[in-house]
CSV table of C-alpha atoms in Angstrom, one decimal:
chain,number,residue,atom,x,y,z
T,1,UNK,CA,90.0,129.1,95.9
T,2,UNK,CA,92.3,128.5,98.7
T,3,UNK,CA,91.1,125.0,99.5
T,4,UNK,CA,91.6,124.0,103.0
T,5,UNK,CA,94.1,126.1,105.1
T,6,UNK,CA,95.7,125.2,108.4
T,7,UNK,CA,97.5,127.7,110.8
T,8,UNK,CA,100.2,127.4,112.2
T,9,UNK,CA,102.4,125.3,110.2
T,10,UNK,CA,104.7,124.6,112.9
T,11,UNK,CA,104.5,124.6,116.7
T,12,UNK,CA,106.6,123.7,119.6
T,13,UNK,CA,105.0,123.1,122.9
T,14,UNK,CA,106.0,122.3,126.4
T,15,UNK,CA,104.1,119.6,128.3
T,16,UNK,CA,101.1,121.0,129.9
T,17,UNK,CA,100.7,123.8,127.6
T,18,UNK,CA,97.6,124.5,125.7
T,19,UNK,CA,97.0,125.5,121.8
T,20,UNK,CA,94.4,125.6,119.3
T,21,UNK,CA,94.9,124.5,115.7
T,22,UNK,CA,92.9,126.4,113.2
T,23,UNK,CA,91.3,125.0,109.8
T,24,UNK,CA,89.1,126.8,107.5
T,25,UNK,CA,87.6,125.9,103.9
T,26,UNK,CA,86.4,127.9,101.3
T,27,UNK,CA,84.6,125.4,99.1
T,28,UNK,CA,81.3,125.3,101.0
T,29,UNK,CA,81.7,121.8,102.2
T,30,UNK,CA,79.3,120.6,104.9
T,31,UNK,CA,81.6,117.9,106.6
T,32,UNK,CA,85.1,118.4,108.3
T,33,UNK,CA,87.6,116.2,109.8
T,34,UNK,CA,90.8,116.4,112.1
T,35,UNK,CA,93.3,113.6,111.8
T,36,UNK,CA,96.9,112.8,113.1
T,37,UNK,CA,99.4,111.2,111.3
T,38,UNK,CA,102.2,109.3,112.9
T,39,UNK,CA,105.0,107.0,111.2
T,40,UNK,CA,103.7,103.7,110.1
T,41,UNK,CA,100.3,104.3,111.3
T,42,UNK,CA,98.7,106.1,108.6
T,43,UNK,CA,96.0,108.8,109.4
T,44,UNK,CA,93.8,108.4,112.5
T,45,UNK,CA,90.6,110.5,112.9
T,46,UNK,CA,90.5,112.5,116.0
T,47,UNK,CA,87.3,114.2,115.6
T,48,UNK,CA,84.7,114.9,112.8
T,49,UNK,CA,81.7,117.4,112.2
T,50,UNK,CA,79.3,116.1,109.7
T,51,UNK,CA,77.7,119.3,109.6
T,52,UNK,CA,77.6,122.7,110.8
T,53,UNK,CA,76.6,122.5,114.6
T,54,UNK,CA,77.6,118.9,115.2
T,55,UNK,CA,80.8,117.2,116.1
T,56,UNK,CA,81.6,113.7,116.9
T,57,UNK,CA,84.3,111.5,118.2
T,58,UNK,CA,86.8,109.5,115.8
T,59,UNK,CA,89.3,106.8,116.8
T,60,UNK,CA,91.6,108.8,119.0
T,61,UNK,CA,89.8,111.7,120.6
T,62,UNK,CA,91.3,111.7,124.2
T,63,UNK,CA,93.2,115.0,125.0
T,64,UNK,CA,91.5,116.9,122.3
T,65,UNK,CA,88.6,119.1,121.7
T,66,UNK,CA,86.9,120.6,118.8
T,67,UNK,CA,84.9,123.5,117.7
T,68,UNK,CA,82.8,123.9,114.6
T,69,UNK,CA,82.8,127.7,114.6
T,70,UNK,CA,80.7,128.0,111.5
T,71,UNK,CA,80.4,126.1,108.2
T,72,UNK,CA,84.0,127.3,107.0
T,73,UNK,CA,86.1,126.8,110.3
T,74,UNK,CA,86.9,123.7,112.5
T,75,UNK,CA,89.2,124.2,115.2
T,76,UNK,CA,91.1,121.5,117.3
T,77,UNK,CA,92.3,122.3,120.9
T,78,UNK,CA,94.8,120.6,123.1
T,79,UNK,CA,94.1,121.6,126.6
T,80,UNK,CA,97.2,120.3,128.3
T,81,UNK,CA,99.8,118.9,125.6
T,82,UNK,CA,101.5,115.6,126.0
T,83,UNK,CA,104.7,114.4,124.4
T,84,UNK,CA,102.5,111.6,123.0
T,85,UNK,CA,100.5,114.3,121.0
T,86,UNK,CA,103.6,115.3,118.9
T,87,UNK,CA,102.4,114.5,115.4
T,88,UNK,CA,101.4,115.9,112.2
T,89,UNK,CA,97.8,117.1,112.2
T,90,UNK,CA,95.7,117.4,108.9
T,91,UNK,CA,92.3,118.9,108.7
T,92,UNK,CA,90.3,117.7,105.8
T,93,UNK,CA,86.8,118.7,104.3
T,94,UNK,CA,84.3,116.9,102.3
T,95,UNK,CA,81.2,118.2,100.5
T,96,UNK,CA,78.7,115.9,102.1
T,97,UNK,CA,78.9,113.3,104.7
T,98,UNK,CA,78.4,110.5,102.2
T,99,UNK,CA,81.3,108.6,100.9
T,100,UNK,CA,80.6,109.3,97.5
T,101,UNK,CA,82.7,112.2,97.8
T,102,UNK,CA,86.5,112.4,98.4
T,103,UNK,CA,88.0,114.4,101.2
T,104,UNK,CA,90.1,117.5,100.6
T,105,UNK,CA,93.1,118.0,102.9
T,106,UNK,CA,95.2,121.1,104.1
T,107,UNK,CA,98.8,121.2,104.2
T,108,UNK,CA,99.2,120.0,108.0
T,109,UNK,CA,100.5,121.3,111.0
T,110,UNK,CA,103.5,119.9,112.5
T,111,UNK,CA,103.4,119.8,116.5
T,112,UNK,CA,106.3,118.8,118.8
T,113,UNK,CA,105.7,118.6,122.7
T,114,UNK,CA,108.7,118.7,124.6
A,1,UNK,CA,86.6,95.9,113.3
A,2,UNK,CA,86.9,97.5,110.0
A,3,UNK,CA,90.6,97.9,108.6
A,4,UNK,CA,92.6,98.6,105.3
A,5,UNK,CA,96.0,97.1,105.3
A,6,UNK,CA,99.1,98.1,103.0
A,7,UNK,CA,101.4,95.0,103.4
A,8,UNK,CA,104.4,96.8,102.0
A,9,UNK,CA,106.2,99.8,103.7
A,10,UNK,CA,108.0,100.5,100.7
A,11,UNK,CA,108.0,99.7,96.7
A,12,UNK,CA,110.9,100.4,94.6
A,13,UNK,CA,110.6,100.2,90.9
A,14,UNK,CA,112.8,101.5,87.9
A,15,UNK,CA,111.4,104.4,85.7
A,16,UNK,CA,109.1,103.1,82.8
A,17,UNK,CA,108.6,99.9,84.5
A,18,UNK,CA,105.0,99.0,85.6
A,19,UNK,CA,104.3,99.6,89.3
A,20,UNK,CA,101.8,98.0,91.7
A,21,UNK,CA,101.0,99.2,95.3
A,22,UNK,CA,98.8,96.7,97.3
A,23,UNK,CA,95.8,97.3,99.6
A,24,UNK,CA,93.5,94.9,101.3
A,25,UNK,CA,90.5,95.7,103.0
A,26,UNK,CA,88.0,94.6,105.7
A,27,UNK,CA,84.9,96.8,105.4
A,28,UNK,CA,81.4,95.7,106.3
A,29,UNK,CA,78.7,96.3,103.6
A,30,UNK,CA,79.4,97.6,100.3
A,31,UNK,CA,82.8,99.2,100.6
A,32,UNK,CA,84.0,102.6,99.3
A,33,UNK,CA,87.7,102.7,98.6
A,34,UNK,CA,90.2,105.5,97.9
A,35,UNK,CA,93.8,105.9,96.9
A,36,UNK,CA,95.5,109.3,98.2
A,37,UNK,CA,99.2,110.4,97.4
A,38,UNK,CA,101.3,112.7,99.6
A,39,UNK,CA,104.3,114.5,98.6
A,40,UNK,CA,107.0,115.7,101.2
A,41,UNK,CA,105.7,118.4,103.7
A,42,UNK,CA,102.3,118.4,101.7
A,43,UNK,CA,98.7,117.5,102.5
A,44,UNK,CA,96.9,114.3,101.0
A,45,UNK,CA,95.7,114.7,97.3
A,46,UNK,CA,92.9,112.5,96.0
A,47,UNK,CA,94.0,110.1,93.3
A,48,UNK,CA,90.9,107.8,92.6
A,49,UNK,CA,88.1,106.0,94.2
A,50,UNK,CA,85.7,102.9,93.7
A,51,UNK,CA,82.2,103.5,94.8
A,52,UNK,CA,80.4,101.0,92.5
A,53,UNK,CA,80.4,99.8,89.0
A,54,UNK,CA,83.3,98.9,86.9
A,55,UNK,CA,86.0,97.1,88.8
A,56,UNK,CA,88.8,99.1,87.1
A,57,UNK,CA,89.0,102.7,88.2
A,58,UNK,CA,91.0,105.3,86.3
A,59,UNK,CA,92.3,108.4,88.1
A,60,UNK,CA,94.7,111.3,88.0
A,61,UNK,CA,98.4,111.2,86.5
A,62,UNK,CA,97.7,107.8,84.7
A,63,UNK,CA,97.1,105.7,88.0
A,64,UNK,CA,94.3,103.1,87.9
A,65,UNK,CA,93.0,100.7,90.6
A,66,UNK,CA,91.3,97.2,90.6
A,67,UNK,CA,88.8,96.3,93.0
A,68,UNK,CA,88.6,92.7,93.7
A,69,UNK,CA,85.8,91.6,95.8
A,70,UNK,CA,86.6,88.0,96.2
A,71,UNK,CA,90.1,88.9,97.3
A,72,UNK,CA,89.0,92.0,99.1
A,73,UNK,CA,91.8,94.1,97.4
A,74,UNK,CA,92.2,97.4,95.7
A,75,UNK,CA,95.6,97.6,94.3
A,76,UNK,CA,97.0,100.7,92.7
A,77,UNK,CA,98.6,100.4,89.2
A,78,UNK,CA,100.4,102.4,86.7
A,79,UNK,CA,101.7,101.0,83.5
A,80,UNK,CA,105.0,103.1,83.3
A,81,UNK,CA,106.3,104.7,86.4
A,82,UNK,CA,108.0,108.2,86.6
A,83,UNK,CA,110.5,109.5,89.0
A,84,UNK,CA,107.9,111.9,89.7
A,85,UNK,CA,105.6,109.4,91.2
A,86,UNK,CA,108.0,108.9,94.2
A,87,UNK,CA,105.8,109.7,97.0
A,88,UNK,CA,103.8,108.3,99.9
A,89,UNK,CA,100.5,106.5,99.1
A,90,UNK,CA,97.4,105.7,101.4
A,91,UNK,CA,94.8,103.5,100.7
A,92,UNK,CA,91.4,104.4,102.4
A,93,UNK,CA,88.2,102.8,102.8
A,94,UNK,CA,84.7,103.0,104.3
A,95,UNK,CA,81.1,102.2,104.2
A,96,UNK,CA,77.6,103.7,104.9
A,97,UNK,CA,77.1,107.4,105.2
A,98,UNK,CA,79.2,108.3,108.0
A,99,UNK,CA,81.8,109.9,105.9
A,100,UNK,CA,84.5,108.3,108.0
A,101,UNK,CA,87.4,106.9,106.4
A,102,UNK,CA,89.9,104.3,107.7
A,103,UNK,CA,93.5,104.6,106.3
A,104,UNK,CA,96.1,102.1,105.7
A,105,UNK,CA,99.5,102.7,107.0
A,106,UNK,CA,100.8,104.1,103.7
A,107,UNK,CA,103.5,102.7,101.1
A,108,UNK,CA,106.5,104.8,100.0
A,109,UNK,CA,106.9,104.5,96.5
A,110,UNK,CA,110.5,105.1,95.2
A,111,UNK,CA,110.9,105.4,91.3
A,112,UNK,CA,114.7,105.4,90.3
A,113,UNK,CA,116.0,106.6,87.0
């Protein structure tokens, strides 16, 4: 079991460039989440997918789009990167949407936008 | 608005001493509360959770947390700290069936030999 995997691990972009962060889980979980982590601010939810075929905005969705490709994969796209999107991005999955369950996190993608 | 707060940016403790990392919450309805730990350059790992029932929750690596409804707190504790416990700790909370968690800003725990 690899758990939650994320690619790439590191990325440097120039302002205006686009990229897609990939996330996959092999635990047959229904719900998946994208967070960003900034110093002193904890983790903030960008988008989530409660189940395959559904996506919803979180706390900070502006500048991002997501795709729940199938039950395993949930990608995050930056269409036109901005320096304010410099952050560490974490993908997480959870067995079901109820909060009885804990979330499992990937290792993160460290993104720098110049 | 719902919120989770960790009032200390950093907690320093000597190895072998008890440790406490504080967390307070403001969550509507019955809260679900979690503690996660993050080691350098790693993702978050689940430590323990409070859903309902006993106010003292035991988790991984000898950690425990006490749910206090009147003080809206969920402090993380360990009777005897290890140097290897040094990490960034996050408290998180939520309610209902959204699956959405609100995270505190994190507390760095430094355990010195």
